[in-house]
Short mmCIF file of C-alpha atoms in Angstrom, two decimals:
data_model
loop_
_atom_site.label_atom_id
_atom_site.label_comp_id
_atom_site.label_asym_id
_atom_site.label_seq_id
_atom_site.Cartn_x
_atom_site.Cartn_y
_atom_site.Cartn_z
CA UNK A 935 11.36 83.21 34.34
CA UNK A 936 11.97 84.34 30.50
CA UNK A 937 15.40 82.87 30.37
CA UNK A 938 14.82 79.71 33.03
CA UNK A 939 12.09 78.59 29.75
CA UNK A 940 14.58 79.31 27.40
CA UNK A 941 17.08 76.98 29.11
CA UNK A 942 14.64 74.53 29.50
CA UNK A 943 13.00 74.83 26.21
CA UNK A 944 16.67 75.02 24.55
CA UNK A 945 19.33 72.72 26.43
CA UNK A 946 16.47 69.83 28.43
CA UNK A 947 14.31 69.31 25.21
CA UNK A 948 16.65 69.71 22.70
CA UNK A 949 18.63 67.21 25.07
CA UNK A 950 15.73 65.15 25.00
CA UNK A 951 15.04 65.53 20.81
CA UNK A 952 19.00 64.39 20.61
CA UNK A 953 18.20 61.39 22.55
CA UNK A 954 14.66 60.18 20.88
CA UNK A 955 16.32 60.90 17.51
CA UNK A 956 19.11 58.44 18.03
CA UNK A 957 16.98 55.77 19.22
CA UNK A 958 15.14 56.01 16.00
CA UNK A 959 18.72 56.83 13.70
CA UNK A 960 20.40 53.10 15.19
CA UNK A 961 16.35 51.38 15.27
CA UNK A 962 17.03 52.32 11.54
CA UNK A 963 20.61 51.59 11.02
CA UNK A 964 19.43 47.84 12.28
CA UNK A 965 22.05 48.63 15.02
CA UNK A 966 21.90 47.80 18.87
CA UNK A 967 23.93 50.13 20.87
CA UNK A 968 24.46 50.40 24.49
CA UNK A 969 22.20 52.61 26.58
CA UNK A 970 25.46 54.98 27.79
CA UNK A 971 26.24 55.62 24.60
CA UNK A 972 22.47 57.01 24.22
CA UNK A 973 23.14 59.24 26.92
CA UNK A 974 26.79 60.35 25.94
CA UNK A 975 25.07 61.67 22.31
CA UNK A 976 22.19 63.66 24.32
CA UNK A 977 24.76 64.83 26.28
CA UNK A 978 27.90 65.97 23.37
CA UNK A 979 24.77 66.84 21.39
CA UNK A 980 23.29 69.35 24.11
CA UNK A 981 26.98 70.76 24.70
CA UNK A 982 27.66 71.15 21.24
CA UNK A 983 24.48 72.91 20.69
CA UNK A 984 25.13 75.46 23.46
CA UNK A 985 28.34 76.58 20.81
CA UNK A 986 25.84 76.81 17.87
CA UNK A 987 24.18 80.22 17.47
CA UNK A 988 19.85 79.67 18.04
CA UNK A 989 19.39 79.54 14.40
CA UNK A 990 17.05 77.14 13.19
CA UNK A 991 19.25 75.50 10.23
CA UNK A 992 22.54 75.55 12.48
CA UNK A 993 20.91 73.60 14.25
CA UNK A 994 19.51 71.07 12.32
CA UNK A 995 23.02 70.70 10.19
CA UNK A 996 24.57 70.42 13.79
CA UNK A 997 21.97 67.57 14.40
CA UNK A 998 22.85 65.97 11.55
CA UNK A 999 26.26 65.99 11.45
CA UNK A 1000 25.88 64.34 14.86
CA UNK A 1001 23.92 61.60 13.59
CA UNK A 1002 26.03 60.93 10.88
CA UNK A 1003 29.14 60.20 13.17
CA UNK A 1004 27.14 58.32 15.78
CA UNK A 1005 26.33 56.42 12.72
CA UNK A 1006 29.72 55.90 11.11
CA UNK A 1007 31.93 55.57 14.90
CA UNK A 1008 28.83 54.29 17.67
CA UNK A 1009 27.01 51.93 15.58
CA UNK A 1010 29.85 50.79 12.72
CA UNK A 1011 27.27 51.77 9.59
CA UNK A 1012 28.49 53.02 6.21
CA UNK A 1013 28.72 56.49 5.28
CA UNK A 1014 25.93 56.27 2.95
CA UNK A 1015 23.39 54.86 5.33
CA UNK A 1016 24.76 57.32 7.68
CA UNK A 1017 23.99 60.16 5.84
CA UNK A 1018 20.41 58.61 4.52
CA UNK A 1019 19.09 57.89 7.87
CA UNK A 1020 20.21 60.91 9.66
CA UNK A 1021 19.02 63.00 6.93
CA UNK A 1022 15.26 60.45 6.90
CA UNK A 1023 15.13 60.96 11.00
CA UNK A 1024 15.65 64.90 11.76
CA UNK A 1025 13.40 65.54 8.17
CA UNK A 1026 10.63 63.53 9.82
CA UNK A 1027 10.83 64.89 13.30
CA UNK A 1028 11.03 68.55 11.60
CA UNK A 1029 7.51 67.35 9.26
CA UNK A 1030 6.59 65.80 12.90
CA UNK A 1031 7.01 69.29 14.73
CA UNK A 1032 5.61 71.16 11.86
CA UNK A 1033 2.25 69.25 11.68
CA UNK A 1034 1.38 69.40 15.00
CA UNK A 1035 2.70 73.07 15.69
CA UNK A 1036 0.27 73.76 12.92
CA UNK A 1037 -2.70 71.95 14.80
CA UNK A 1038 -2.40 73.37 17.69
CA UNK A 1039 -2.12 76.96 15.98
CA UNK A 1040 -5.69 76.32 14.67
CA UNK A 1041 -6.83 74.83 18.12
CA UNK A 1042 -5.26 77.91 20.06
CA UNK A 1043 -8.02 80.01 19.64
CA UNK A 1044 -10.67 77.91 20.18
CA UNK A 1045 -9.90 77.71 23.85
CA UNK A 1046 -10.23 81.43 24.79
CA UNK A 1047 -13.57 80.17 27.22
CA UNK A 1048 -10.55 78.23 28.86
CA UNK A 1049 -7.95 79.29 31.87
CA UNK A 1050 -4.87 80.92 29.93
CA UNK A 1051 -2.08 79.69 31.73
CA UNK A 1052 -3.51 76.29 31.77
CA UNK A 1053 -4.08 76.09 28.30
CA UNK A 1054 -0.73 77.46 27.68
CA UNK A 1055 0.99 74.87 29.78
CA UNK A 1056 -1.09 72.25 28.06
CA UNK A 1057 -0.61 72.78 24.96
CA UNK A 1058 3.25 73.54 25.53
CA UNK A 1059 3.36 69.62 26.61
CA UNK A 1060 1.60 68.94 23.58
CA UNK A 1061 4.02 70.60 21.93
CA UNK A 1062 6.92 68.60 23.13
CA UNK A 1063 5.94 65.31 23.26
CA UNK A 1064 3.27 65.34 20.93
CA UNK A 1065 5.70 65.11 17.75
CA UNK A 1066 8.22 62.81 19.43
CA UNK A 1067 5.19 60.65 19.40
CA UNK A 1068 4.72 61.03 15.68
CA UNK A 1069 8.04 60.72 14.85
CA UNK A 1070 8.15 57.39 16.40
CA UNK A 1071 5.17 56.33 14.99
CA UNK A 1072 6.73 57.16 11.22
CA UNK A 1073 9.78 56.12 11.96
CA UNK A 1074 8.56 52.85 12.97
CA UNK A 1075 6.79 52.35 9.36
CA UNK A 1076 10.03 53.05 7.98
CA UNK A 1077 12.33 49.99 9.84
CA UNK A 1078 9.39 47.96 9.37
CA UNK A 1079 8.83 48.55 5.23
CA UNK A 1080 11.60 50.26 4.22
CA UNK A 1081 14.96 49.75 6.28
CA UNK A 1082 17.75 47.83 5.66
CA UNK A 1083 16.10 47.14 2.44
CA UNK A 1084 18.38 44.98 0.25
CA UNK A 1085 20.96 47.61 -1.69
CA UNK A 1086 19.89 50.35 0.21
CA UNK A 1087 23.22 51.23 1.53
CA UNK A 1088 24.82 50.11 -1.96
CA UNK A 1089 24.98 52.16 -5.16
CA UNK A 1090 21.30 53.09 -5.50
CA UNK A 1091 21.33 55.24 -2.01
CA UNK A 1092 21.94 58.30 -3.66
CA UNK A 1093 18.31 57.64 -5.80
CA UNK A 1094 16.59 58.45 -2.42
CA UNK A 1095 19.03 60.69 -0.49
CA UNK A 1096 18.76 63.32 -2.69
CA UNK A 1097 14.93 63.52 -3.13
CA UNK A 1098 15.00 63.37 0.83
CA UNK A 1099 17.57 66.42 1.22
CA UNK A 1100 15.41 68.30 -1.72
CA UNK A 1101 12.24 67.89 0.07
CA UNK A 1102 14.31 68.93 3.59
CA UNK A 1103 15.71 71.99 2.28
CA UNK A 1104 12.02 72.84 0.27
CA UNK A 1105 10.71 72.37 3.97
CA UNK A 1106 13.27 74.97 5.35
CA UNK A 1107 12.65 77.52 2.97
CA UNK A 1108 9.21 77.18 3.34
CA UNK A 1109 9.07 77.71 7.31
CA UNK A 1110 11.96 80.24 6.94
CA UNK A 1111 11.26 82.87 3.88
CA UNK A 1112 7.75 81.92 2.47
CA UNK A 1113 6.09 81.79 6.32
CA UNK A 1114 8.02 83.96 8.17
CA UNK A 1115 7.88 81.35 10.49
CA UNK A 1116 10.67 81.48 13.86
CA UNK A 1117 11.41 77.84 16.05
CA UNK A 1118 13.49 77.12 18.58
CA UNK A 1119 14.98 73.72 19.01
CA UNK A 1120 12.30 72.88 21.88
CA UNK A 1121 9.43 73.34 18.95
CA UNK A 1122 7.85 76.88 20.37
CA UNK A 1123 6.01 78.27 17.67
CA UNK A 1124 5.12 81.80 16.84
CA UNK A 1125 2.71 83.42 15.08
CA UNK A 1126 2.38 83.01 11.21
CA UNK A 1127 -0.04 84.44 9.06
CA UNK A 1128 -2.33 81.05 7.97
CA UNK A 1129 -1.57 77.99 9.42
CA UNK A 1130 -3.93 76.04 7.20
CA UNK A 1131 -1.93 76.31 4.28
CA UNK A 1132 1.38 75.60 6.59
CA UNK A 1133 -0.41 72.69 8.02
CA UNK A 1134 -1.19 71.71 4.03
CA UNK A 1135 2.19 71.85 3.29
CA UNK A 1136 3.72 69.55 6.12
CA UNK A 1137 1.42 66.97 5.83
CA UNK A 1138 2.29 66.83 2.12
CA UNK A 1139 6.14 66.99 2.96
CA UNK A 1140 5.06 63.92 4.75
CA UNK A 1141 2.91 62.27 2.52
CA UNK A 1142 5.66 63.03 -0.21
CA UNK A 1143 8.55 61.33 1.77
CA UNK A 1144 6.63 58.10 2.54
CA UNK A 1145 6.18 58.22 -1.29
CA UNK A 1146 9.59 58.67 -2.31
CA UNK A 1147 10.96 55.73 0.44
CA UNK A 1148 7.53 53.20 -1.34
CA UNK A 1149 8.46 54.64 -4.96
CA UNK A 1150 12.65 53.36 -4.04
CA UNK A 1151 11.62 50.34 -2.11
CA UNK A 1152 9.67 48.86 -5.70
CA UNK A 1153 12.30 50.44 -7.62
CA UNK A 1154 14.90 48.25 -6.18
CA UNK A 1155 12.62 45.29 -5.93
CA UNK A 1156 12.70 45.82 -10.03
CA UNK A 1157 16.58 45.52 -10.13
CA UNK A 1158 16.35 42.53 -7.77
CA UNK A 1159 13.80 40.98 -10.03
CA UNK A 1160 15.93 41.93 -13.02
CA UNK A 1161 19.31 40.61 -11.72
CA UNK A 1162 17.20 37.12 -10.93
CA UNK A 1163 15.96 36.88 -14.21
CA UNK A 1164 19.35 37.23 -15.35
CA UNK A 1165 20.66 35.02 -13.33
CA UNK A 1166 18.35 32.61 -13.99
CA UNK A 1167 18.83 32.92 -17.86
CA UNK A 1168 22.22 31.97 -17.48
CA UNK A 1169 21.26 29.13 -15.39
CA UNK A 1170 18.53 27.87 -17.88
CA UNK A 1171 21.60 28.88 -20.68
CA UNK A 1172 23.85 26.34 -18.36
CA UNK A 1173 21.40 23.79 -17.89
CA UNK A 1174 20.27 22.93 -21.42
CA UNK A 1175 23.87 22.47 -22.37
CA UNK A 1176 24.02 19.81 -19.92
CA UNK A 1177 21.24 18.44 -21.52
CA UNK A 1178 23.15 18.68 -25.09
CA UNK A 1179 25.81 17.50 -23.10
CA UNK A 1180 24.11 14.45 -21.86
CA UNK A 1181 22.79 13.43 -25.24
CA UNK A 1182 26.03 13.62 -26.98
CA UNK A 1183 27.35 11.12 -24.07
CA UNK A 1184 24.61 8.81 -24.62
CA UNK A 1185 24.78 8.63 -28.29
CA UNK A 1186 28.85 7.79 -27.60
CA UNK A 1187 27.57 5.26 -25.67
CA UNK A 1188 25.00 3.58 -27.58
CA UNK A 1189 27.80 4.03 -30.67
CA UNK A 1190 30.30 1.81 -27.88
CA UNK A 1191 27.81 -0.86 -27.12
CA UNK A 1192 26.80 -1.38 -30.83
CA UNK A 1193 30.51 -1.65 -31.25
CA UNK A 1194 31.54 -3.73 -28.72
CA UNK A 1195 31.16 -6.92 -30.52
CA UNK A 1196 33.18 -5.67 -33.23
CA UNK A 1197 35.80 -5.47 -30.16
CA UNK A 1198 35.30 -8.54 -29.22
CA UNK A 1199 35.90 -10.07 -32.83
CA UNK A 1200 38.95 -8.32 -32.74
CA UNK A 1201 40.84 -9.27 -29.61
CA UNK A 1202 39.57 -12.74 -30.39
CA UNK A 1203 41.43 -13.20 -33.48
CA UNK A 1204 44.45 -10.86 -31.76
CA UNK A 1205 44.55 -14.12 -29.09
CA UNK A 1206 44.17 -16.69 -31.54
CA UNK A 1207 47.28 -15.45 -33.54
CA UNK A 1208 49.12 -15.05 -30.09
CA UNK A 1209 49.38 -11.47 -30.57
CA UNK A 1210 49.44 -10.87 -27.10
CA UNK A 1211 50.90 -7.60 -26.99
CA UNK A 1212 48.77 -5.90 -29.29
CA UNK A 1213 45.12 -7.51 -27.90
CA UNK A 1214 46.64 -6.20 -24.23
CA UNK A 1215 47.17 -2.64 -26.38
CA UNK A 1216 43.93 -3.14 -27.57
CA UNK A 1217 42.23 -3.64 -24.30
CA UNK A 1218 44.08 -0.87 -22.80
CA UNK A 1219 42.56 1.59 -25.90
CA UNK A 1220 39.15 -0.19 -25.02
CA UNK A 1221 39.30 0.92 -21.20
CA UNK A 1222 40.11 4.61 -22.00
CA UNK A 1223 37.36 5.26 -24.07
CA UNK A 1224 35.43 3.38 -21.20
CA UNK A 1225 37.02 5.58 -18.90
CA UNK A 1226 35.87 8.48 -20.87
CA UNK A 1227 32.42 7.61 -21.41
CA UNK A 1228 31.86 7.08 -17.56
CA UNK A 1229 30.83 9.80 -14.28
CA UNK A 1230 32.21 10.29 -11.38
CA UNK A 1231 28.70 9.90 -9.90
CA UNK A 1232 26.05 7.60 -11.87
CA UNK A 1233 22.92 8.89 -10.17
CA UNK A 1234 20.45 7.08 -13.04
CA UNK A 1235 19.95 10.28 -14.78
CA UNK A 1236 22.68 11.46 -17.35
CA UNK A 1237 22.04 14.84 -17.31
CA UNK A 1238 22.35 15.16 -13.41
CA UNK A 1239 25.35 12.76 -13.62
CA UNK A 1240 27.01 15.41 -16.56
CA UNK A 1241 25.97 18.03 -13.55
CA UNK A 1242 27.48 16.92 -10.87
CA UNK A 1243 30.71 15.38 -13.03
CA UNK A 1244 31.32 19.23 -13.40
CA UNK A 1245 30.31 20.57 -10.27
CA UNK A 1246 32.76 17.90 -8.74
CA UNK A 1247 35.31 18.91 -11.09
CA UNK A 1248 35.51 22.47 -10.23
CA UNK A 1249 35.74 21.02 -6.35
CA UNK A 1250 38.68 18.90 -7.20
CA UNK A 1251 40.82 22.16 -8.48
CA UNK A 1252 40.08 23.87 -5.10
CA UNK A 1253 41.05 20.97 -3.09
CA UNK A 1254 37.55 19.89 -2.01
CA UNK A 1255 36.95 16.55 -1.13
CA UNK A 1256 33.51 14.83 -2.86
CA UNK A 1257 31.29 12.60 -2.40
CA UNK A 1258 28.13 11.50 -4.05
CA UNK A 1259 25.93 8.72 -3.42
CA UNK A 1260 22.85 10.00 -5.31
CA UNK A 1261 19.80 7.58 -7.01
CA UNK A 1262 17.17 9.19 -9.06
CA UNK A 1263 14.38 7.62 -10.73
CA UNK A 1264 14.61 8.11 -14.41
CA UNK A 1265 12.30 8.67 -16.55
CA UNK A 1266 10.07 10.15 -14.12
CA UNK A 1267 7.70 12.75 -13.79
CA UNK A 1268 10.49 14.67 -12.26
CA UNK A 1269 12.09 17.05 -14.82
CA UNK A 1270 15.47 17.28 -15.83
CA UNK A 1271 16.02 20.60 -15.46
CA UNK A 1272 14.16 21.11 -11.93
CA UNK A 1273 16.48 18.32 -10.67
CA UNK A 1274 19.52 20.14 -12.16
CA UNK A 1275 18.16 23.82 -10.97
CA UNK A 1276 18.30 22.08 -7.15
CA UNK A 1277 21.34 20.66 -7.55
CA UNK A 1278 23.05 23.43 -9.44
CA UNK A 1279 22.08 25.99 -7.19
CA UNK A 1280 22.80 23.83 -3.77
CA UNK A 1281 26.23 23.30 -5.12
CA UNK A 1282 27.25 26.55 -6.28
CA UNK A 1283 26.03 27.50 -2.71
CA UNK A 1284 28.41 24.74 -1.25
CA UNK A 1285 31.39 25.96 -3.58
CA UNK A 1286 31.31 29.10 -2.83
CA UNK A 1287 31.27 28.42 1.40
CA UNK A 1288 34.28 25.95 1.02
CA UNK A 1289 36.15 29.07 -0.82
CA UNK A 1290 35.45 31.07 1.62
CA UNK A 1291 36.96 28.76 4.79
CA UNK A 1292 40.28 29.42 6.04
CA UNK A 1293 43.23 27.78 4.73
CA UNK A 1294 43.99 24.35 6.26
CA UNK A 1295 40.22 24.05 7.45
CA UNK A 1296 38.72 20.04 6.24
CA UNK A 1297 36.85 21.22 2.91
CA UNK A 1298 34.07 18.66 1.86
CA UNK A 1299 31.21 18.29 -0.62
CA UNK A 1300 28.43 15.20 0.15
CA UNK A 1301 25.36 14.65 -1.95
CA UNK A 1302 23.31 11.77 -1.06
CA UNK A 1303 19.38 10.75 -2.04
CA UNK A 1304 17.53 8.06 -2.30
CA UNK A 1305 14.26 6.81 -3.73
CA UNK A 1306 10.91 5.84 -1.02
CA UNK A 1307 7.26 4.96 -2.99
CA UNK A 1308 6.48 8.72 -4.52
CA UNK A 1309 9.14 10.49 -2.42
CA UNK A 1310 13.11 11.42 -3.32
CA UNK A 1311 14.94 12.66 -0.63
CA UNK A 1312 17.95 14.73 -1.21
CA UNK A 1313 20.66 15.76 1.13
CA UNK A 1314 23.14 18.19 0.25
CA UNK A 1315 26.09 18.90 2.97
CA UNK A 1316 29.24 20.85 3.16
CA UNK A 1317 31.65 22.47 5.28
CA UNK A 1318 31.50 26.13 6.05
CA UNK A 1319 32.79 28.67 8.40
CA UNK A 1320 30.83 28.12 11.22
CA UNK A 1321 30.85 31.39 12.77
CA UNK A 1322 29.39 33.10 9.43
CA UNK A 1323 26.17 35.08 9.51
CA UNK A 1324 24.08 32.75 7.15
CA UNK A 1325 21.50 34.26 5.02
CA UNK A 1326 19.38 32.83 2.39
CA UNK A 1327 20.12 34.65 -1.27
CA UNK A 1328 18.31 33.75 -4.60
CA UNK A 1329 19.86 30.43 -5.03
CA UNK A 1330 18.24 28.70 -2.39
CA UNK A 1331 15.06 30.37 -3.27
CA UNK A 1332 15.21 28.81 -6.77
CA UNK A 1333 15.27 25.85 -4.67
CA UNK A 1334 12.73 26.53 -3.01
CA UNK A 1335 10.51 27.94 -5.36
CA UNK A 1336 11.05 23.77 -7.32
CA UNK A 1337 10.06 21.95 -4.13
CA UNK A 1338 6.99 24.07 -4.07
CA UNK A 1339 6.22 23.32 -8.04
CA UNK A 1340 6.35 19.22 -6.23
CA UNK A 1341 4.80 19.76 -3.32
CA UNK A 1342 7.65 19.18 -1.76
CA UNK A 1343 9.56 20.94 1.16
CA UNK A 1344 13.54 22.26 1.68
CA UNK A 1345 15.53 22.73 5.18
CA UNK A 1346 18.01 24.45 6.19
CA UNK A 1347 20.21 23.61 9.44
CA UNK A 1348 23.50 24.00 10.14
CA UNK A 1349 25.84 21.80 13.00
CA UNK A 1350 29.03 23.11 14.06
CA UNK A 1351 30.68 23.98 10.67
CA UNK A 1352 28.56 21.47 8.64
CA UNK A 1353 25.63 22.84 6.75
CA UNK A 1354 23.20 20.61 5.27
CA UNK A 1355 20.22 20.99 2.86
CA UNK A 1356 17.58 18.86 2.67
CA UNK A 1357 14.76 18.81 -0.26
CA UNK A 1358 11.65 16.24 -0.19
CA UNK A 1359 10.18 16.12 -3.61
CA UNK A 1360 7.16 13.96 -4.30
CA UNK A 1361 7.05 12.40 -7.63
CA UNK A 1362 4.19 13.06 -10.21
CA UNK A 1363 2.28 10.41 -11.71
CA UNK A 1364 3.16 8.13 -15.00
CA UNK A 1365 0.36 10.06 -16.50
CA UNK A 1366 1.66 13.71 -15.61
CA UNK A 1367 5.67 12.11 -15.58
CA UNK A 1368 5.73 11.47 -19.69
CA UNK A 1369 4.01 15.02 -20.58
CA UNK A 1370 6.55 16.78 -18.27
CA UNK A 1371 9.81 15.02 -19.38
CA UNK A 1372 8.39 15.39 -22.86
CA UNK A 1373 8.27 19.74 -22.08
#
């Protein structure tokens, strides 16, 4: 009977631990993997088990190593998140175990007024299934707050692996050398001396990992926030030399119209003295500083027009066809530099998707607006490769976050391998308009 509960306890639970831990290891990885391949790692991971002497660590390095290849072969992750997650899931089952080994400890002796062998029994399914629940429970807060967190699997992994392996191996010694304390894989628990304070110290393992996972999750929110602000320094550094930009152009201008009746004098008399060679000379000198002084898109508003001149000149080197057919209201209460952040930011997004299109695919840039009452409509498209994953980065929520400052709203859609952007701004009063373009 001894050694039919061993094999049970052993070989069907542990089976059964393999099995619920790598439902929660690919839940975490963001992965979906087939339901054979669920039962092929319960499976190897009972087999390989049998191999591994009934030593508690052994065991748990054994489960982990097991994760980690699942991880890296089964569900296509990185190494690092590999090693994070399996490392995060058997830590929290072990906690999981631990904490409710340690309840039902205390409980055990309250039920002496009970039948034995039916207390035993019950509280040996307790013992079982009890912590699986638990560890699903946790592991579900972790997809849900922390998983797949942006960087995680990047270079800042390490900032939370190793606090997670410190606190698992603290954990170890704990149960091991400080409590005396003996479990098999199927979570059977013999006596210890107090398991208050044991109890004390696994919920505070737990309480402690949640903290470390919240204390990385704001930590990396504070890089994020720092590499925006960066970002957007640059941008504001970018923007207000279109601005210069656009004032030095106008003053050239205003300098050409004052002067073009000086011009004017000049071919005159050129004709009169049938110098007809050097008035047509002359003309010829007049239409390349005209050239030079025009856009290849006249949108009403010279800084957007200096914008999108160089936007549309970086296109032209890479082969991208343009297009613009863009009227904006100017003066208005719409500022220059919230027009510019849009249309910056939509068309470093569209750059960087015709880049990244196979050679020989059609390549195209079209900006388009117009002007309705209190309303401007603009409508960025471009090609892309269609069968890309899409996902919105800190561009388009610049974007965004200007459409909100108007009331506004942006869309996304995409058609085949055309993706279009669409932002509704609505226009400020005269009142508000001259204070804003003023700031």
């Amino acid at each position: 009977m001894t050694a039919y509960m061993d094999f049970l306890n052993r070989y069907v639970m542990g089976g059964i631990q393999l099995l619920f831990g790598f439902v929660c290891f690919a839940r975490l990885l963001n992965k979906k993997v087939r339901f054979y391949y669920h039962i092929l790692f319960a499976v190897c991971g009972a087999a390989v088990i049998y191999f591994v002497p009934e030593e508690r660590f052994a065991e748990l390095g054994v489960y982990v190593l097991l994760l980690m290849a699942s991880g890296i072969f089964l569900c296509r992750a990185d190494i690092k998140s590999a090693v994070l997650y399996a490392a995060l899931v058997v830590e929290v089952m072990q906690l999981s175990y631990g904490i409710v080994g340690s309840l039902l400890r205390i409980l055990y002796p309250l039920m002496h007024s009970f039948h034995q062998d039916m207390v035993g029994l019950v509280f040996m399914v307790l013992g079982d299934f009890v912590p699986l629940l638990l560890t699903g429970v946790c592991c579900l807060v972790v997809y849900r707050c922390f998983s797949y967190y942006e960087a995680v699997k990047k270079q800042y992994v390490f900032l939370v692996l190793i606090p997670v392996l410190m606190l698992f191996f603290t954990e170890e010694y704990f149960n091991s050398v400080v409590y005396g304390l003996q479990i098999t894989y199927g979570g059977r628990i013999r006596a210890y001396e107090n398991p208050y304070h044991m109890l004390a110290v696994q919920f505070l393992g737990m309480v402690s990992l949640f903290c470390i996972l919240f204390s990385y999750k704001k930590l990396l929110q504070g890089f994020r926030l720092s590499t925006e602000l960066s970002l957007l320094e640059q941008e504001e550094h970018s923007l207000n030399r279109y601005v210069e930009e656009a004032k030095m152009h106008y003053e050239k201008t205003a300098s050409f119209r004052h002067d073009i009746r000086n011009h004017i004098l000049v071919m005159k008399k050129l004709l009169q003295n049938n110098k007809t060679e050097e008035a047509l000379e002359y003309i010829w000198d007049m239409d390349e500083m005209a050239e030079g002084l025009s856009f290849p898109c006249s949108t009403n508003n010279p800084v957007v027009d200096i914008l999108i001149g160089k936007k549309f000149g970086i296109a032209a080197s890479m082969g991208i066809d343009v297009c613009c057919s863009l009227i904006l209201p100017y003066p208005s209460g719409l500022r220059d530099i919230d027009v510019c952040i849009i249309l910056s930011n939509a068309l470093d997004n569209a750059l960087c998707a015709c880049k990244n299109m196979e050679e020989g695919s059609e390549k195209f840039i079209r900006v388009s607006g117009r002007i309705q009452g209190d309303f401007v409509y603009i409508e960025i498209e471009n090609s892309f490769q269609g069968n890309e994953r899409f996902e919105a980065g800190t561009g388009l929520s610049n974007v965004k976050a200007v459409t909100e400052k108007y009331n506004g709203a942006m869309s996304i859609r995409t058609q085949g391998m055309v993706f279009h952007l669409d932002v509704l701004l609505i226009i400020p009063h005269q009142k508000e308009s001259s204070s804003q373009q003023t700031d």
